[in-house]
Amino acid sequence: MTETTVRRLSEEDWPIYRDMRLRSLQESPDAFVRTYDEEKDYDEALWRARMLRAGRLIARRDGQDIGILSMRAGDPEVQDEAAEIFGLWVPQELRGQGVAVDLFSEAVKEAVAAGHRHLIYWVGTENARGVAFASGRGFRPSEHRRPMRAPGADAGEQEIAMVLSLS
């Protein structure tokens, strides 16, 4: 297997983020709050603004973009001095091949370098694979919950804040 590389995107890389985001919305529509139809016609200014609101990590293998993860400062009401990761996506055919692990590893390095003491990952309580993946990386469930906002989510579905101590 060829090595996977992970790098942070700059504002100028907005087309890479846009393409991965739209691909993820098409291939995994139930995993995100917004839909492909809502985002497909966004203009360059909006994509650039999104690049400034959060860090975007891209995974590449064999010259192809194969995964993405976003990270920003977390909600201090959930956990002090925390960064939050979100928007993690890897194409179905590449899941289980270490791409998400590589993205998470780089996110942890960046969070530590930025002085964060915790990393938060929101995952659906019904998403057994997501919870197991986070648990396997050292994340632990917290008492924090919020309603799922993804299209098609049942009214009672919730996300849980999984927290990883970085200290």
mmCIF file with all atom_site columns, C-alpha atoms in Angstrom:
data_model
loop_
_atom_site.group_PDB
_atom_site.id
_atom_site.type_symbol
_atom_site.label_atom_id
_atom_site.label_alt_id
_atom_site.label_comp_id
_atom_site.label_asym_id
_atom_site.label_entity_id
_atom_site.label_seq_id
_atom_site.pdbx_PDB_ins_code
_atom_site.Cartn_x
_atom_site.Cartn_y
_atom_site.Cartn_z
_atom_site.occupancy
_atom_site.B_iso_or_equiv
_atom_site.pdbx_formal_charge
_atom_site.auth_seq_id
_atom_site.auth_comp_id
_atom_site.auth_asym_id
_atom_site.auth_atom_id
_atom_site.pdbx_PDB_model_num
ATOM 1   C CA . MET A 1 1   ? 0.000   0.000  0.000  1.00 0.00 ? 1   MET A CA 1
ATOM 2   C CA . THR A 1 2   ? 1.241   3.474  -0.853 1.00 0.00 ? 2   THR A CA 1
ATOM 3   C CA . GLU A 1 3   ? 1.891   5.942  1.947  1.00 0.00 ? 3   GLU A CA 1
ATOM 4   C CA . THR A 1 4   ? -0.807  8.409  2.907  1.00 0.00 ? 4   THR A CA 1
ATOM 5   C CA . THR A 1 5   ? 0.234   12.012 3.456  1.00 0.00 ? 5   THR A CA 1
ATOM 6   C CA . VAL A 1 6   ? -1.748  14.583 5.418  1.00 0.00 ? 6   VAL A CA 1
ATOM 7   C CA . ARG A 1 7   ? -1.366  18.326 5.103  1.00 0.00 ? 7   ARG A CA 1
ATOM 8   C CA . ARG A 1 8   ? -3.186  21.455 6.188  1.00 0.00 ? 8   ARG A CA 1
ATOM 9   C CA . LEU A 1 9   ? -4.964  23.369 3.448  1.00 0.00 ? 9   LEU A CA 1
ATOM 10  C CA . SER A 1 10  ? -4.478  27.120 3.057  1.00 0.00 ? 10  SER A CA 1
ATOM 11  C CA . GLU A 1 11  ? -7.137  29.610 2.026  1.00 0.00 ? 11  GLU A CA 1
ATOM 12  C CA . GLU A 1 12  ? -5.800  29.329 -1.534 1.00 0.00 ? 12  GLU A CA 1
ATOM 13  C CA . ASP A 1 13  ? -6.624  25.607 -1.447 1.00 0.00 ? 13  ASP A CA 1
ATOM 14  C CA . TRP A 1 14  ? -10.343 26.340 -1.246 1.00 0.00 ? 14  TRP A CA 1
ATOM 15  C CA . PRO A 1 15  ? -11.055 24.416 -4.515 1.00 0.00 ? 15  PRO A CA 1
ATOM 16  C CA . ILE A 1 16  ? -9.591  21.255 -2.955 1.00 0.00 ? 16  ILE A CA 1
ATOM 17  C CA . TYR A 1 17  ? -11.798 21.669 0.127  1.00 0.00 ? 17  TYR A CA 1
ATOM 18  C CA . ARG A 1 18  ? -14.849 22.458 -2.025 1.00 0.00 ? 18  ARG A CA 1
ATOM 19  C CA . ASP A 1 19  ? -14.338 19.375 -4.195 1.00 0.00 ? 19  ASP A CA 1
ATOM 20  C CA . MET A 1 20  ? -13.870 17.045 -1.195 1.00 0.00 ? 20  MET A CA 1
ATOM 21  C CA . ARG A 1 21  ? -16.812 18.594 0.653  1.00 0.00 ? 21  ARG A CA 1
ATOM 22  C CA . LEU A 1 22  ? -19.158 18.232 -2.313 1.00 0.00 ? 22  LEU A CA 1
ATOM 23  C CA . ARG A 1 23  ? -17.970 14.673 -2.922 1.00 0.00 ? 23  ARG A CA 1
ATOM 24  C CA . SER A 1 24  ? -18.605 13.806 0.729  1.00 0.00 ? 24  SER A CA 1
ATOM 25  C CA . LEU A 1 25  ? -22.100 15.314 0.587  1.00 0.00 ? 25  LEU A CA 1
ATOM 26  C CA . GLN A 1 26  ? -22.907 13.252 -2.505 1.00 0.00 ? 26  GLN A CA 1
ATOM 27  C CA . GLU A 1 27  ? -21.493 9.961  -1.228 1.00 0.00 ? 27  GLU A CA 1
ATOM 28  C CA . SER A 1 28  ? -22.540 10.248 2.437  1.00 0.00 ? 28  SER A CA 1
ATOM 29  C CA . PRO A 1 29  ? -25.590 12.549 2.506  1.00 0.00 ? 29  PRO A CA 1
ATOM 30  C CA . ASP A 1 30  ? -26.790 11.414 5.936  1.00 0.00 ? 30  ASP A CA 1
ATOM 31  C CA . ALA A 1 31  ? -23.483 12.212 7.624  1.00 0.00 ? 31  ALA A CA 1
ATOM 32  C CA . PHE A 1 32  ? -23.647 15.994 7.367  1.00 0.00 ? 32  PHE A CA 1
ATOM 33  C CA . VAL A 1 33  ? -25.969 18.817 8.393  1.00 0.00 ? 33  VAL A CA 1
ATOM 34  C CA . ARG A 1 34  ? -26.123 20.340 4.925  1.00 0.00 ? 34  ARG A CA 1
ATOM 35  C CA . THR A 1 35  ? -26.828 18.720 1.565  1.00 0.00 ? 35  THR A CA 1
ATOM 36  C CA . TYR A 1 36  ? -25.090 18.698 -1.792 1.00 0.00 ? 36  TYR A CA 1
ATOM 37  C CA . ASP A 1 37  ? -27.952 20.696 -3.349 1.00 0.00 ? 37  ASP A CA 1
ATOM 38  C CA . GLU A 1 38  ? -27.542 23.401 -0.687 1.00 0.00 ? 38  GLU A CA 1
ATOM 39  C CA . GLU A 1 39  ? -23.784 23.767 -1.193 1.00 0.00 ? 39  GLU A CA 1
ATOM 40  C CA . LYS A 1 40  ? -23.073 22.980 -4.860 1.00 0.00 ? 40  LYS A CA 1
ATOM 41  C CA . ASP A 1 41  ? -23.628 26.555 -6.063 1.00 0.00 ? 41  ASP A CA 1
ATOM 42  C CA . TYR A 1 42  ? -21.706 28.372 -3.305 1.00 0.00 ? 42  TYR A CA 1
ATOM 43  C CA . ASP A 1 43  ? -19.360 30.969 -4.750 1.00 0.00 ? 43  ASP A CA 1
ATOM 44  C CA . GLU A 1 44  ? -15.637 31.371 -4.223 1.00 0.00 ? 44  GLU A CA 1
ATOM 45  C CA . ALA A 1 45  ? -16.080 34.021 -1.523 1.00 0.00 ? 45  ALA A CA 1
ATOM 46  C CA . LEU A 1 46  ? -18.146 31.665 0.631  1.00 0.00 ? 46  LEU A CA 1
ATOM 47  C CA . TRP A 1 47  ? -15.665 28.788 0.234  1.00 0.00 ? 47  TRP A CA 1
ATOM 48  C CA . ARG A 1 48  ? -12.792 31.115 1.138  1.00 0.00 ? 48  ARG A CA 1
ATOM 49  C CA . ALA A 1 49  ? -14.690 32.321 4.219  1.00 0.00 ? 49  ALA A CA 1
ATOM 50  C CA . ARG A 1 50  ? -15.154 28.712 5.294  1.00 0.00 ? 50  ARG A CA 1
ATOM 51  C CA . MET A 1 51  ? -11.413 28.135 4.974  1.00 0.00 ? 51  MET A CA 1
ATOM 52  C CA . LEU A 1 52  ? -10.832 30.944 7.465  1.00 0.00 ? 52  LEU A CA 1
ATOM 53  C CA . ARG A 1 53  ? -13.333 29.590 10.035 1.00 0.00 ? 53  ARG A CA 1
ATOM 54  C CA . ALA A 1 54  ? -11.602 26.254 10.568 1.00 0.00 ? 54  ALA A CA 1
ATOM 55  C CA . GLY A 1 55  ? -8.454  24.364 9.700  1.00 0.00 ? 55  GLY A CA 1
ATOM 56  C CA . ARG A 1 56  ? -8.845  21.720 7.008  1.00 0.00 ? 56  ARG A CA 1
ATOM 57  C CA . LEU A 1 57  ? -6.621  18.651 6.799  1.00 0.00 ? 57  LEU A CA 1
ATOM 58  C CA . ILE A 1 58  ? -6.492  16.677 3.565  1.00 0.00 ? 58  ILE A CA 1
ATOM 59  C CA . ALA A 1 59  ? -5.230  13.112 3.154  1.00 0.00 ? 59  ALA A CA 1
ATOM 60  C CA . ARG A 1 60  ? -3.623  12.125 -0.160 1.00 0.00 ? 60  ARG A CA 1
ATOM 61  C CA . ARG A 1 61  ? -2.483  8.831  -1.602 1.00 0.00 ? 61  ARG A CA 1
ATOM 62  C CA . ASP A 1 62  ? -1.189  8.145  -5.102 1.00 0.00 ? 62  ASP A CA 1
ATOM 63  C CA . GLY A 1 63  ? -1.872  11.767 -6.081 1.00 0.00 ? 63  GLY A CA 1
ATOM 64  C CA . GLN A 1 64  ? -5.538  11.544 -5.082 1.00 0.00 ? 64  GLN A CA 1
ATOM 65  C CA . ASP A 1 65  ? -7.364  13.350 -2.264 1.00 0.00 ? 65  ASP A CA 1
ATOM 66  C CA . ILE A 1 66  ? -8.816  10.562 -0.146 1.00 0.00 ? 66  ILE A CA 1
ATOM 67  C CA . GLY A 1 67  ? -10.028 12.087 3.101  1.00 0.00 ? 67  GLY A CA 1
ATOM 68  C CA . ILE A 1 68  ? -10.715 15.297 4.951  1.00 0.00 ? 68  ILE A CA 1
ATOM 69  C CA . LEU A 1 69  ? -11.046 16.509 8.521  1.00 0.00 ? 69  LEU A CA 1
ATOM 70  C CA . SER A 1 70  ? -11.835 19.972 9.877  1.00 0.00 ? 70  SER A CA 1
ATOM 71  C CA . MET A 1 71  ? -10.738 21.441 13.215 1.00 0.00 ? 71  MET A CA 1
ATOM 72  C CA . ARG A 1 72  ? -11.485 24.626 15.156 1.00 0.00 ? 72  ARG A CA 1
ATOM 73  C CA . ALA A 1 73  ? -11.463 25.920 18.707 1.00 0.00 ? 73  ALA A CA 1
ATOM 74  C CA . GLY A 1 74  ? -14.006 23.967 20.738 1.00 0.00 ? 74  GLY A CA 1
ATOM 75  C CA . ASP A 1 75  ? -16.904 25.191 22.838 1.00 0.00 ? 75  ASP A CA 1
ATOM 76  C CA . PRO A 1 76  ? -15.510 26.097 26.291 1.00 0.00 ? 76  PRO A CA 1
ATOM 77  C CA . GLU A 1 77  ? -18.817 25.014 27.856 1.00 0.00 ? 77  GLU A CA 1
ATOM 78  C CA . VAL A 1 78  ? -18.082 21.454 26.743 1.00 0.00 ? 78  VAL A CA 1
ATOM 79  C CA . GLN A 1 79  ? -14.380 21.393 27.621 1.00 0.00 ? 79  GLN A CA 1
ATOM 80  C CA . ASP A 1 80  ? -11.886 24.153 28.517 1.00 0.00 ? 80  ASP A CA 1
ATOM 81  C CA . GLU A 1 81  ? -8.869  24.621 26.267 1.00 0.00 ? 81  GLU A CA 1
ATOM 82  C CA . ALA A 1 82  ? -10.240 22.229 23.662 1.00 0.00 ? 82  ALA A CA 1
ATOM 83  C CA . ALA A 1 83  ? -10.136 21.945 19.898 1.00 0.00 ? 83  ALA A CA 1
ATOM 84  C CA . GLU A 1 84  ? -13.047 20.349 18.070 1.00 0.00 ? 84  GLU A CA 1
ATOM 85  C CA . ILE A 1 85  ? -12.768 18.085 15.051 1.00 0.00 ? 85  ILE A CA 1
ATOM 86  C CA . PHE A 1 86  ? -15.640 17.691 12.625 1.00 0.00 ? 86  PHE A CA 1
ATOM 87  C CA . GLY A 1 87  ? -16.415 16.954 9.009  1.00 0.00 ? 87  GLY A CA 1
ATOM 88  C CA . LEU A 1 88  ? -14.278 13.814 8.995  1.00 0.00 ? 88  LEU A CA 1
ATOM 89  C CA . TRP A 1 89  ? -14.879 11.920 5.793  1.00 0.00 ? 89  TRP A CA 1
ATOM 90  C CA . VAL A 1 90  ? -13.202 9.069  3.923  1.00 0.00 ? 90  VAL A CA 1
ATOM 91  C CA . PRO A 1 91  ? -14.762 7.411  0.853  1.00 0.00 ? 91  PRO A CA 1
ATOM 92  C CA . GLN A 1 92  ? -16.549 4.162  1.653  1.00 0.00 ? 92  GLN A CA 1
ATOM 93  C CA . GLU A 1 93  ? -14.106 2.044  -0.369 1.00 0.00 ? 93  GLU A CA 1
ATOM 94  C CA . LEU A 1 94  ? -11.131 3.354  1.644  1.00 0.00 ? 94  LEU A CA 1
ATOM 95  C CA . ARG A 1 95  ? -12.598 3.007  5.125  1.00 0.00 ? 95  ARG A CA 1
ATOM 96  C CA . GLY A 1 96  ? -10.649 0.671  7.369  1.00 0.00 ? 96  GLY A CA 1
ATOM 97  C CA . GLN A 1 97  ? -7.377  1.405  5.534  1.00 0.00 ? 97  GLN A CA 1
ATOM 98  C CA . GLY A 1 98  ? -5.935  3.884  8.058  1.00 0.00 ? 98  GLY A CA 1
ATOM 99  C CA . VAL A 1 99  ? -6.890  7.126  6.313  1.00 0.00 ? 99  VAL A CA 1
ATOM 100 C CA . ALA A 1 100 ? -9.029  8.383  9.207  1.00 0.00 ? 100 ALA A CA 1
ATOM 101 C CA . VAL A 1 101 ? -6.292  7.335  11.663 1.00 0.00 ? 101 VAL A CA 1
ATOM 102 C CA . ASP A 1 102 ? -3.766  9.433  9.727  1.00 0.00 ? 102 ASP A CA 1
ATOM 103 C CA . LEU A 1 103 ? -6.112  12.430 9.725  1.00 0.00 ? 103 LEU A CA 1
ATOM 104 C CA . PHE A 1 104 ? -6.793  12.057 13.474 1.00 0.00 ? 104 PHE A CA 1
ATOM 105 C CA . SER A 1 105 ? -3.073  11.726 14.224 1.00 0.00 ? 105 SER A CA 1
ATOM 106 C CA . GLU A 1 106 ? -2.287  14.959 12.417 1.00 0.00 ? 106 GLU A CA 1
ATOM 107 C CA . ALA A 1 107 ? -5.205  16.717 14.144 1.00 0.00 ? 107 ALA A CA 1
ATOM 108 C CA . VAL A 1 108 ? -3.822  15.644 17.532 1.00 0.00 ? 108 VAL A CA 1
ATOM 109 C CA . LYS A 1 109 ? -0.353  16.988 16.618 1.00 0.00 ? 109 LYS A CA 1
ATOM 110 C CA . GLU A 1 110 ? -1.824  20.315 15.512 1.00 0.00 ? 110 GLU A CA 1
ATOM 111 C CA . ALA A 1 111 ? -4.025  20.609 18.599 1.00 0.00 ? 111 ALA A CA 1
ATOM 112 C CA . VAL A 1 112 ? -1.065  19.959 20.928 1.00 0.00 ? 112 VAL A CA 1
ATOM 113 C CA . ALA A 1 113 ? 1.120   22.447 19.012 1.00 0.00 ? 113 ALA A CA 1
ATOM 114 C CA . ALA A 1 114 ? -1.630  25.071 19.359 1.00 0.00 ? 114 ALA A CA 1
ATOM 115 C CA . GLY A 1 115 ? -1.743  24.569 23.140 1.00 0.00 ? 115 GLY A CA 1
ATOM 116 C CA . HIS A 1 116 ? -5.056  22.728 23.374 1.00 0.00 ? 116 HIS A CA 1
ATOM 117 C CA . ARG A 1 117 ? -5.430  20.338 26.291 1.00 0.00 ? 117 ARG A CA 1
ATOM 118 C CA . HIS A 1 118 ? -8.381  18.347 24.903 1.00 0.00 ? 118 HIS A CA 1
ATOM 119 C CA . LEU A 1 119 ? -9.774  17.297 21.556 1.00 0.00 ? 119 LEU A CA 1
ATOM 120 C CA . ILE A 1 120 ? -13.534 16.927 21.097 1.00 0.00 ? 120 ILE A CA 1
ATOM 121 C CA . TYR A 1 121 ? -15.223 14.798 18.447 1.00 0.00 ? 121 TYR A CA 1
ATOM 122 C CA . TRP A 1 122 ? -19.010 14.837 18.133 1.00 0.00 ? 122 TRP A CA 1
ATOM 123 C CA . VAL A 1 123 ? -20.408 11.520 16.928 1.00 0.00 ? 123 VAL A CA 1
ATOM 124 C CA . GLY A 1 124 ? -23.944 10.143 16.654 1.00 0.00 ? 124 GLY A CA 1
ATOM 125 C CA . THR A 1 125 ? -24.844 7.883  19.557 1.00 0.00 ? 125 THR A CA 1
ATOM 126 C CA . GLU A 1 126 ? -26.328 5.434  17.026 1.00 0.00 ? 126 GLU A CA 1
ATOM 127 C CA . ASN A 1 127 ? -23.082 5.404  14.995 1.00 0.00 ? 127 ASN A CA 1
ATOM 128 C CA . ALA A 1 128 ? -21.454 2.343  16.557 1.00 0.00 ? 128 ALA A CA 1
ATOM 129 C CA . ARG A 1 129 ? -18.568 2.369  14.074 1.00 0.00 ? 129 ARG A CA 1
ATOM 130 C CA . GLY A 1 130 ? -17.842 6.065  14.762 1.00 0.00 ? 130 GLY A CA 1
ATOM 131 C CA . VAL A 1 131 ? -17.987 5.624  18.538 1.00 0.00 ? 131 VAL A CA 1
ATOM 132 C CA . ALA A 1 132 ? -15.755 2.530  18.327 1.00 0.00 ? 132 ALA A CA 1
ATOM 133 C CA . PHE A 1 133 ? -13.264 4.376  16.103 1.00 0.00 ? 133 PHE A CA 1
ATOM 134 C CA . ALA A 1 134 ? -13.069 7.331  18.511 1.00 0.00 ? 134 ALA A CA 1
ATOM 135 C CA . SER A 1 135 ? -12.808 5.007  21.530 1.00 0.00 ? 135 SER A CA 1
ATOM 136 C CA . GLY A 1 136 ? -9.978  3.125  19.825 1.00 0.00 ? 136 GLY A CA 1
ATOM 137 C CA . ARG A 1 137 ? -8.081  6.414  19.500 1.00 0.00 ? 137 ARG A CA 1
ATOM 138 C CA . GLY A 1 138 ? -8.444  7.142  23.230 1.00 0.00 ? 138 GLY A CA 1
ATOM 139 C CA . PHE A 1 139 ? -11.550 9.356  23.106 1.00 0.00 ? 139 PHE A CA 1
ATOM 140 C CA . ARG A 1 140 ? -13.956 8.870  25.995 1.00 0.00 ? 140 ARG A CA 1
ATOM 141 C CA . PRO A 1 141 ? -17.681 9.659  26.126 1.00 0.00 ? 141 PRO A CA 1
ATOM 142 C CA . SER A 1 142 ? -18.624 12.810 28.001 1.00 0.00 ? 142 SER A CA 1
ATOM 143 C CA . GLU A 1 143 ? -21.934 13.840 29.528 1.00 0.00 ? 143 GLU A CA 1
ATOM 144 C CA . HIS A 1 144 ? -22.479 16.369 26.709 1.00 0.00 ? 144 HIS A CA 1
ATOM 145 C CA . ARG A 1 145 ? -25.178 15.575 24.163 1.00 0.00 ? 145 ARG A CA 1
ATOM 146 C CA . ARG A 1 146 ? -26.932 17.546 21.437 1.00 0.00 ? 146 ARG A CA 1
ATOM 147 C CA . PRO A 1 147 ? -29.668 16.739 18.938 1.00 0.00 ? 147 PRO A CA 1
ATOM 148 C CA . MET A 1 148 ? -28.587 15.331 15.583 1.00 0.00 ? 148 MET A CA 1
ATOM 149 C CA . ARG A 1 149 ? -28.970 17.937 12.880 1.00 0.00 ? 149 ARG A CA 1
ATOM 150 C CA . ALA A 1 150 ? -28.267 15.746 9.873  1.00 0.00 ? 150 ALA A CA 1
ATOM 151 C CA . PRO A 1 151 ? -30.984 15.348 7.204  1.00 0.00 ? 151 PRO A CA 1
ATOM 152 C CA . GLY A 1 152 ? -33.165 12.349 7.921  1.00 0.00 ? 152 GLY A CA 1
ATOM 153 C CA . ALA A 1 153 ? -32.202 12.154 11.606 1.00 0.00 ? 153 ALA A CA 1
ATOM 154 C CA . ASP A 1 154 ? -35.012 11.081 13.902 1.00 0.00 ? 154 ASP A CA 1
ATOM 155 C CA . ALA A 1 155 ? -36.175 13.668 16.424 1.00 0.00 ? 155 ALA A CA 1
ATOM 156 C CA . GLY A 1 156 ? -34.707 11.658 19.304 1.00 0.00 ? 156 GLY A CA 1
ATOM 157 C CA . GLU A 1 157 ? -31.285 10.970 17.768 1.00 0.00 ? 157 GLU A CA 1
ATOM 158 C CA . GLN A 1 158 ? -28.339 12.543 19.558 1.00 0.00 ? 158 GLN A CA 1
ATOM 159 C CA . GLU A 1 159 ? -24.654 13.193 19.170 1.00 0.00 ? 159 GLU A CA 1
ATOM 160 C CA . ILE A 1 160 ? -22.232 12.658 22.034 1.00 0.00 ? 160 ILE A CA 1
ATOM 161 C CA . ALA A 1 161 ? -19.073 14.680 22.666 1.00 0.00 ? 161 ALA A CA 1
ATOM 162 C CA . MET A 1 162 ? -16.177 12.231 22.740 1.00 0.00 ? 162 MET A CA 1
ATOM 163 C CA . VAL A 1 163 ? -13.181 13.827 24.514 1.00 0.00 ? 163 VAL A CA 1
ATOM 164 C CA . LEU A 1 164 ? -9.486  13.018 24.240 1.00 0.00 ? 164 LEU A CA 1
ATOM 165 C CA . SER A 1 165 ? -7.086  14.406 26.853 1.00 0.00 ? 165 SER A CA 1
ATOM 166 C CA . LEU A 1 166 ? -3.954  15.749 25.195 1.00 0.00 ? 166 LEU A CA 1
ATOM 167 C CA . SER A 1 167 ? -2.026  16.365 28.409 1.00 0.00 ? 167 SER A CA 1
#
